[in-house]
Amino acid sequence: MNTRNNDILTDSNGRVHSYLRISLTDKCNLRCTYCMPANGILVTPKEHLMTADEIYTIAKQFVSLGVYKIRLTGGEPFVRKDFPRILEKLSSLPIEIGITTNGILADRFLSLLKKNSIKTITISIDTLHKTKFQKITRRNEFDKVWKTIQLYQNEGFIVKLNIVLIKNFNDNEIIDFISLTKDKNIIIRFIEFMPFDGNQWNSDKLVSQKEIIDTVNYVYPLQLQKIADTPNDTAKNYKIEGHQGSFAIISSVTNPFCDTCNRIRITADGKLKNCLFSSEEFSLLTPLRANQSITPVIKAALHYKHTTRGGMDTELKLQNSDLHSKNRSMISIGG
């Protein structure tokens, strides 16, 4: 890790940002209700998207400042036709690369990921039932996603499953998901439903960390084990005694981890977001395409980062739907 210019990646609260998430596209072959508004979004014109070379140039600059982990997201990153070129260029940097996908196209890129030393893949799947899968994704692709999960497991990848929990929709599947960890070295990650433009969020749909733990303790009495969390980890990690795999809880809303946040995001159109909850954006493409340094933009973005949840630091603000609508929908931010 390069720490020579580490102060540029340090915000006004002393948090050092070493983890960069890059959205490659706002296109997706699913239409998940918590991610995309029911009436869709206006897809970004190609000329406004970062090119493969621009993604590499921006990433290289962040790495020189101290970033050592980059995650590629979307939309769905694998729908981008130049994904192989992007991955190969980024793989030349001294970083850990992660990928989050919905799994529909991921089988086509297995050899590419192996070639570029990718060992972990995160796949989003919010239910283990076909009919519910179709309801939440608005697409009938459950079998394809499940086969992809099995494929990557069999090929020796560390497979993480992201599950957005929504009250009275899939909260009755918590134990079903955890049961997958019994004989498989798989990591289940329960994520709280978060507010974004057009996703009809309200706090009644939240499934809290406490509710998850209470459910697990009821089914597995005295078998729940806490696993040590890594520094800056957004997840609280656990396992069931005797199970090969583990599970984690990401409670961005009810139990935020903002005080140790080390993450920053770049949207597919080259806007830097200092917080997932924040509506503030800082253009990196504008100076880059004018042959100007992007470093001042990075420094400014981190200087203005709020202490907690993009400024939604009270329950009242969190419940204010007007604040949610000022932010983008999840699909156009990047997962």
Coordinates of C-alpha atoms in Angstrom, one line a residue:
M1 CA 0.0 0.0 0.0
N2 CA 1.3 3.4 -1.0
T3 CA 1.0 5.8 1.9
R4 CA 3.0 8.8 0.5
N5 CA -0.2 10.7 -0.4
N6 CA -2.4 9.0 2.1
D7 CA -3.7 12.3 3.5
I8 CA -5.6 12.9 0.2
L9 CA -7.7 9.8 1.0
T10 CA -8.2 10.9 4.6
D11 CA -11.5 12.7 5.3
S12 CA -12.2 15.4 7.9
N13 CA -13.0 12.6 10.5
G14 CA -9.7 10.9 10.0
R15 CA -11.0 8.0 8.0
V16 CA -8.6 6.6 5.5
H17 CA -10.2 5.4 2.3
S18 CA -8.4 2.4 0.8
Y19 CA -11.3 0.6 -0.9
L20 CA -12.7 1.8 -4.2
R21 CA -15.9 0.5 -5.8
I22 CA -16.3 1.2 -9.5
S23 CA -19.6 0.8 -11.3
L24 CA -18.9 -0.2 -15.0
T25 CA -22.5 0.3 -16.2
D26 CA -26.0 1.2 -15.1
K27 CA -27.4 -1.5 -17.4
C28 CA -28.7 -4.8 -15.9
N29 CA -30.4 -7.9 -17.1
L30 CA -32.6 -8.0 -13.9
R31 CA -35.0 -5.4 -12.6
C32 CA -34.8 -5.9 -8.8
T33 CA -37.4 -3.8 -7.0
Y34 CA -35.0 -2.5 -4.3
C35 CA -32.5 -1.4 -6.9
M36 CA -34.4 -0.2 -9.9
P37 CA -37.6 2.0 -10.0
A38 CA -40.6 0.3 -11.4
N39 CA -40.6 2.6 -14.5
G40 CA -36.9 2.0 -15.0
I41 CA -34.1 4.6 -15.5
L42 CA -32.7 6.6 -18.3
V43 CA -29.6 4.6 -19.3
T44 CA -26.5 6.7 -19.5
P45 CA -25.4 7.4 -23.1
K46 CA -22.2 5.6 -24.1
E47 CA -20.3 8.8 -24.6
H48 CA -20.9 9.8 -21.0
L49 CA -19.6 6.5 -19.6
M50 CA -16.0 5.9 -18.5
T51 CA -14.1 4.1 -21.2
A52 CA -11.8 1.2 -20.3
D53 CA -8.8 3.4 -20.6
E54 CA -10.4 6.1 -18.4
I55 CA -11.4 3.5 -15.7
Y56 CA -7.8 2.3 -15.7
T57 CA -6.3 5.8 -15.5
I58 CA -8.6 6.7 -12.6
A59 CA -8.0 3.5 -10.8
K60 CA -4.2 3.8 -11.2
Q61 CA -4.4 7.3 -9.6
F62 CA -6.4 6.0 -6.7
V63 CA -3.9 3.2 -6.2
S64 CA -1.0 5.6 -6.2
L65 CA -2.8 7.5 -3.4
G66 CA -3.2 4.4 -1.3
V67 CA -6.2 2.3 -2.5
Y68 CA -5.4 -1.4 -2.4
K69 CA -8.8 -3.0 -3.1
I70 CA -11.2 -2.4 -6.0
R71 CA -14.6 -3.9 -6.5
L72 CA -16.3 -3.9 -9.9
T73 CA -20.0 -3.5 -9.8
G74 CA -22.9 -2.3 -11.9
G75 CA -25.8 -2.5 -12.9
E76 CA -24.4 -5.8 -14.0
P77 CA -20.7 -5.6 -14.7
F78 CA -20.7 -8.6 -17.1
V79 CA -23.1 -7.0 -19.6
R80 CA -20.3 -4.5 -20.5
K81 CA -18.8 -5.8 -23.8
D82 CA -15.2 -4.6 -22.9
F83 CA -15.3 -6.2 -19.4
P84 CA -12.4 -8.6 -20.3
R85 CA -10.2 -5.6 -21.3
I86 CA -11.1 -3.7 -18.2
L87 CA -10.3 -6.6 -15.9
E88 CA -7.0 -7.3 -17.6
K89 CA -5.9 -3.7 -17.3
L90 CA -6.9 -3.4 -13.7
S91 CA -5.2 -6.8 -12.9
S92 CA -1.9 -5.2 -13.7
L93 CA -2.2 -3.0 -10.7
P94 CA -1.0 -4.1 -7.2
I95 CA -4.6 -4.5 -5.8
E96 CA -7.1 -7.0 -4.7
I97 CA -10.0 -7.1 -7.1
G98 CA -13.6 -8.1 -6.2
I99 CA -16.6 -8.5 -8.4
T100 CA -20.3 -8.3 -7.6
T101 CA -22.7 -9.9 -10.1
N102 CA -26.2 -11.2 -10.4
G103 CA -24.8 -14.4 -11.7
I104 CA -26.7 -14.6 -15.0
L105 CA -23.7 -14.2 -17.3
A106 CA -20.9 -15.1 -14.9
D107 CA -20.4 -18.6 -16.2
R108 CA -19.0 -17.2 -19.4
F109 CA -16.2 -15.4 -17.6
L110 CA -15.0 -18.2 -15.3
S111 CA -11.8 -18.8 -17.3
L112 CA -11.1 -15.0 -17.5
L113 CA -11.5 -14.6 -13.8
K114 CA -9.1 -17.5 -13.1
K115 CA -6.6 -16.1 -15.6
N116 CA -6.6 -12.8 -13.8
S117 CA -6.2 -14.5 -10.3
I118 CA -9.7 -13.6 -9.1
K119 CA -10.5 -16.0 -6.2
T120 CA -13.7 -14.6 -4.8
I121 CA -17.0 -13.8 -6.4
T122 CA -20.0 -12.1 -4.8
I123 CA -23.4 -13.1 -6.3
S124 CA -26.7 -11.4 -5.4
I125 CA -29.6 -13.7 -4.8
D126 CA -32.4 -12.6 -2.4
T127 CA -34.5 -15.8 -2.3
L128 CA -34.3 -19.5 -2.7
H129 CA -37.8 -19.8 -4.2
K130 CA -38.3 -19.4 -8.0
T131 CA -41.6 -17.6 -7.8
K132 CA -40.3 -15.1 -5.2
F133 CA -37.1 -14.6 -7.3
Q134 CA -39.3 -13.7 -10.3
K135 CA -41.3 -11.3 -8.2
I136 CA -38.4 -9.4 -6.8
T137 CA -36.2 -9.4 -10.0
R138 CA -39.1 -9.2 -12.5
R139 CA -37.2 -11.9 -14.5
N140 CA -37.4 -15.7 -14.5
E141 CA -33.7 -16.5 -14.1
F142 CA -33.5 -18.4 -10.8
D143 CA -32.2 -21.6 -12.3
K144 CA -29.4 -19.9 -14.2
V145 CA -28.2 -18.0 -11.1
W146 CA -28.3 -21.1 -8.9
K147 CA -26.3 -23.1 -11.5
T148 CA -23.7 -20.3 -11.6
I149 CA -23.4 -20.4 -7.8
Q150 CA -22.8 -24.1 -7.9
L151 CA -20.3 -23.8 -10.8
Y152 CA -18.1 -21.3 -9.0
Q153 CA -18.2 -23.3 -5.8
N154 CA -17.2 -26.5 -7.6
E155 CA -14.3 -24.5 -9.3
G156 CA -12.9 -23.6 -5.9
F157 CA -13.9 -19.9 -5.7
I158 CA -14.8 -18.3 -2.4
V159 CA -18.5 -17.6 -3.1
K160 CA -20.4 -14.9 -1.2
L161 CA -24.1 -14.5 -1.5
N162 CA -25.7 -11.1 -1.0
I163 CA -29.3 -11.2 0.3
V164 CA -31.2 -8.0 0.8
L165 CA -33.7 -8.8 3.6
I166 CA -37.2 -7.3 3.3
K167 CA -39.8 -7.8 6.0
N168 CA -42.6 -10.1 5.1
F169 CA -40.9 -11.0 1.8
N170 CA -37.8 -13.1 2.4
D171 CA -37.2 -12.7 6.2
N172 CA -38.6 -16.2 6.6
E173 CA -35.7 -17.6 4.6
I174 CA -32.9 -16.6 7.0
I175 CA -32.5 -20.1 8.3
D176 CA -32.8 -21.6 4.8
F177 CA -29.8 -19.5 3.7
I178 CA -27.8 -20.3 6.8
S179 CA -28.4 -24.0 6.2
L180 CA -26.4 -23.6 3.0
T181 CA -23.3 -23.1 5.1
K182 CA -23.6 -26.5 6.8
D183 CA -21.7 -28.5 4.1
K184 CA -20.4 -25.8 1.8
N185 CA -17.7 -23.2 2.5
I186 CA -20.0 -20.4 1.4
I187 CA -20.5 -17.0 3.0
I188 CA -24.0 -15.7 3.4
R189 CA -24.4 -11.9 3.7
F190 CA -27.7 -10.4 4.9
I191 CA -28.0 -6.8 3.9
E192 CA -30.5 -4.3 5.3
F193 CA -33.0 -2.8 2.9
M194 CA -31.7 0.8 2.2
P195 CA -33.5 3.9 1.0
F196 CA -32.8 5.0 -2.6
D197 CA -34.8 6.9 -5.2
G198 CA -37.8 4.9 -6.4
N199 CA -37.5 1.8 -4.3
Q200 CA -40.5 2.5 -2.0
W201 CA -38.4 2.2 1.1
N202 CA -39.8 2.6 4.6
S203 CA -38.5 1.4 8.0
D204 CA -41.3 -1.1 8.4
K205 CA -39.5 -3.2 5.8
L206 CA -36.3 -3.4 7.7
V207 CA -35.0 -6.6 9.2
S208 CA -32.6 -5.6 11.9
Q209 CA -29.4 -7.3 13.1
K210 CA -31.1 -8.2 16.4
E211 CA -34.0 -9.9 14.6
I212 CA -31.6 -12.0 12.6
I213 CA -29.6 -13.0 15.6
D214 CA -32.8 -13.8 17.6
T215 CA -34.0 -16.0 14.8
V216 CA -30.7 -17.8 14.6
N217 CA -30.4 -18.4 18.3
Y218 CA -33.9 -19.8 18.4
V219 CA -33.1 -22.4 15.7
Y220 CA -29.5 -23.0 16.7
P221 CA -29.4 -22.6 20.5
L222 CA -25.9 -22.2 22.0
Q223 CA -24.4 -22.9 18.5
L224 CA -23.9 -19.3 17.3
Q225 CA -20.3 -18.3 17.2
K226 CA -18.9 -14.8 16.6
I227 CA -16.1 -14.5 14.1
A228 CA -13.5 -11.8 14.4
D229 CA -14.2 -8.9 12.0
T230 CA -11.4 -7.5 9.8
P231 CA -10.5 -3.8 10.1
N232 CA -13.0 -1.6 8.3
D233 CA -15.4 -4.5 7.7
T234 CA -18.9 -3.5 7.1
A235 CA -20.2 -6.9 8.1
K236 CA -20.6 -8.5 11.5
N237 CA -19.4 -12.1 10.9
Y238 CA -20.8 -15.3 12.5
K239 CA -20.9 -19.0 12.0
I240 CA -22.9 -22.0 13.3
E241 CA -20.8 -24.5 15.3
G242 CA -19.9 -27.4 13.0
H243 CA -20.8 -25.6 9.8
Q244 CA -18.2 -25.2 7.0
G245 CA -19.4 -21.8 5.9
S246 CA -20.3 -18.6 7.7
F247 CA -22.8 -15.7 7.5
A248 CA -22.6 -12.0 8.0
I249 CA -24.9 -9.1 8.7
I250 CA -24.5 -5.7 7.1
S251 CA -26.7 -3.3 9.0
S252 CA -26.2 0.0 7.2
V253 CA -29.4 1.5 8.5
T254 CA -30.0 0.3 12.1
N255 CA -26.4 -0.2 13.2
P256 CA -24.2 1.9 10.8
F257 CA -20.5 1.4 10.7
C258 CA -19.7 4.9 9.5
D259 CA -16.9 5.5 12.0
T260 CA -14.7 3.0 10.3
C261 CA -15.8 3.5 6.7
N262 CA -12.9 3.2 4.2
R263 CA -15.1 3.1 1.0
I264 CA -15.6 5.4 -1.9
R265 CA -17.5 4.9 -5.1
I266 CA -17.3 5.9 -8.7
T267 CA -20.5 5.7 -10.8
A268 CA -20.4 4.5 -14.4
D269 CA -20.5 8.1 -15.7
G270 CA -17.4 9.0 -13.6
K271 CA -18.9 10.7 -10.6
L272 CA -17.2 10.2 -7.3
K273 CA -19.6 9.5 -4.4
N274 CA -18.1 9.7 -0.9
C275 CA -21.0 7.8 0.7
L276 CA -23.7 5.4 -0.6
F277 CA -26.4 7.4 1.2
S278 CA -25.2 10.8 0.0
S279 CA -26.6 12.7 -3.0
E280 CA -23.4 14.7 -3.4
E281 CA -21.4 13.8 -6.5
F282 CA -18.0 15.0 -7.8
S283 CA -17.1 14.6 -11.5
L284 CA -13.8 12.9 -12.3
L285 CA -14.4 12.7 -16.0
T286 CA -14.7 16.4 -16.5
P287 CA -11.1 17.2 -15.4
L288 CA -9.8 13.9 -16.8
R289 CA -11.1 14.7 -20.3
A290 CA -9.7 18.2 -20.0
N291 CA -6.2 16.7 -19.3
Q292 CA -6.4 18.1 -15.7
S293 CA -5.5 16.4 -12.4
I294 CA -8.3 14.5 -10.7
T295 CA -6.5 14.7 -7.3
P296 CA -8.2 18.0 -6.2
V297 CA -11.6 16.5 -6.9
I298 CA -10.8 13.4 -4.8
K299 CA -9.5 15.6 -2.0
A300 CA -12.6 17.8 -2.1
A301 CA -15.0 14.9 -2.1
L302 CA -13.5 13.3 1.0
H303 CA -13.3 16.7 2.7
Y304 CA -17.1 17.1 2.4
K305 CA -17.9 13.5 3.5
H306 CA -20.5 13.5 6.3
T307 CA -19.9 11.8 9.6
T308 CA -22.9 9.4 9.3
R309 CA -25.0 8.1 6.4
G310 CA -24.5 11.0 4.0
G311 CA -25.9 13.5 6.6
M312 CA -29.0 11.4 7.5
D313 CA -27.7 11.2 11.1
T314 CA -31.1 11.2 12.8
E315 CA -34.1 8.9 12.6
L316 CA -36.2 11.9 11.4
K317 CA -33.9 12.5 8.5
L318 CA -33.8 8.8 7.6
Q319 CA -37.6 8.8 7.5
N320 CA -37.7 11.8 5.2
S321 CA -38.5 10.4 1.7
D322 CA -37.5 13.7 0.1
L323 CA -33.9 13.1 1.1
H324 CA -34.0 9.6 -0.5
S325 CA -35.2 11.0 -3.8
K326 CA -32.3 13.4 -4.0
N327 CA -30.0 10.4 -4.3
R328 CA -29.8 8.2 -7.3
S329 CA -31.5 4.8 -7.6
M330 CA -29.2 2.0 -6.5
I331 CA -28.7 0.7 -10.1
S332 CA -27.3 4.0 -11.2
I333 CA -25.0 4.3 -8.2
G334 CA -23.4 0.9 -8.3
G335 CA -23.8 -2.1 -6.0

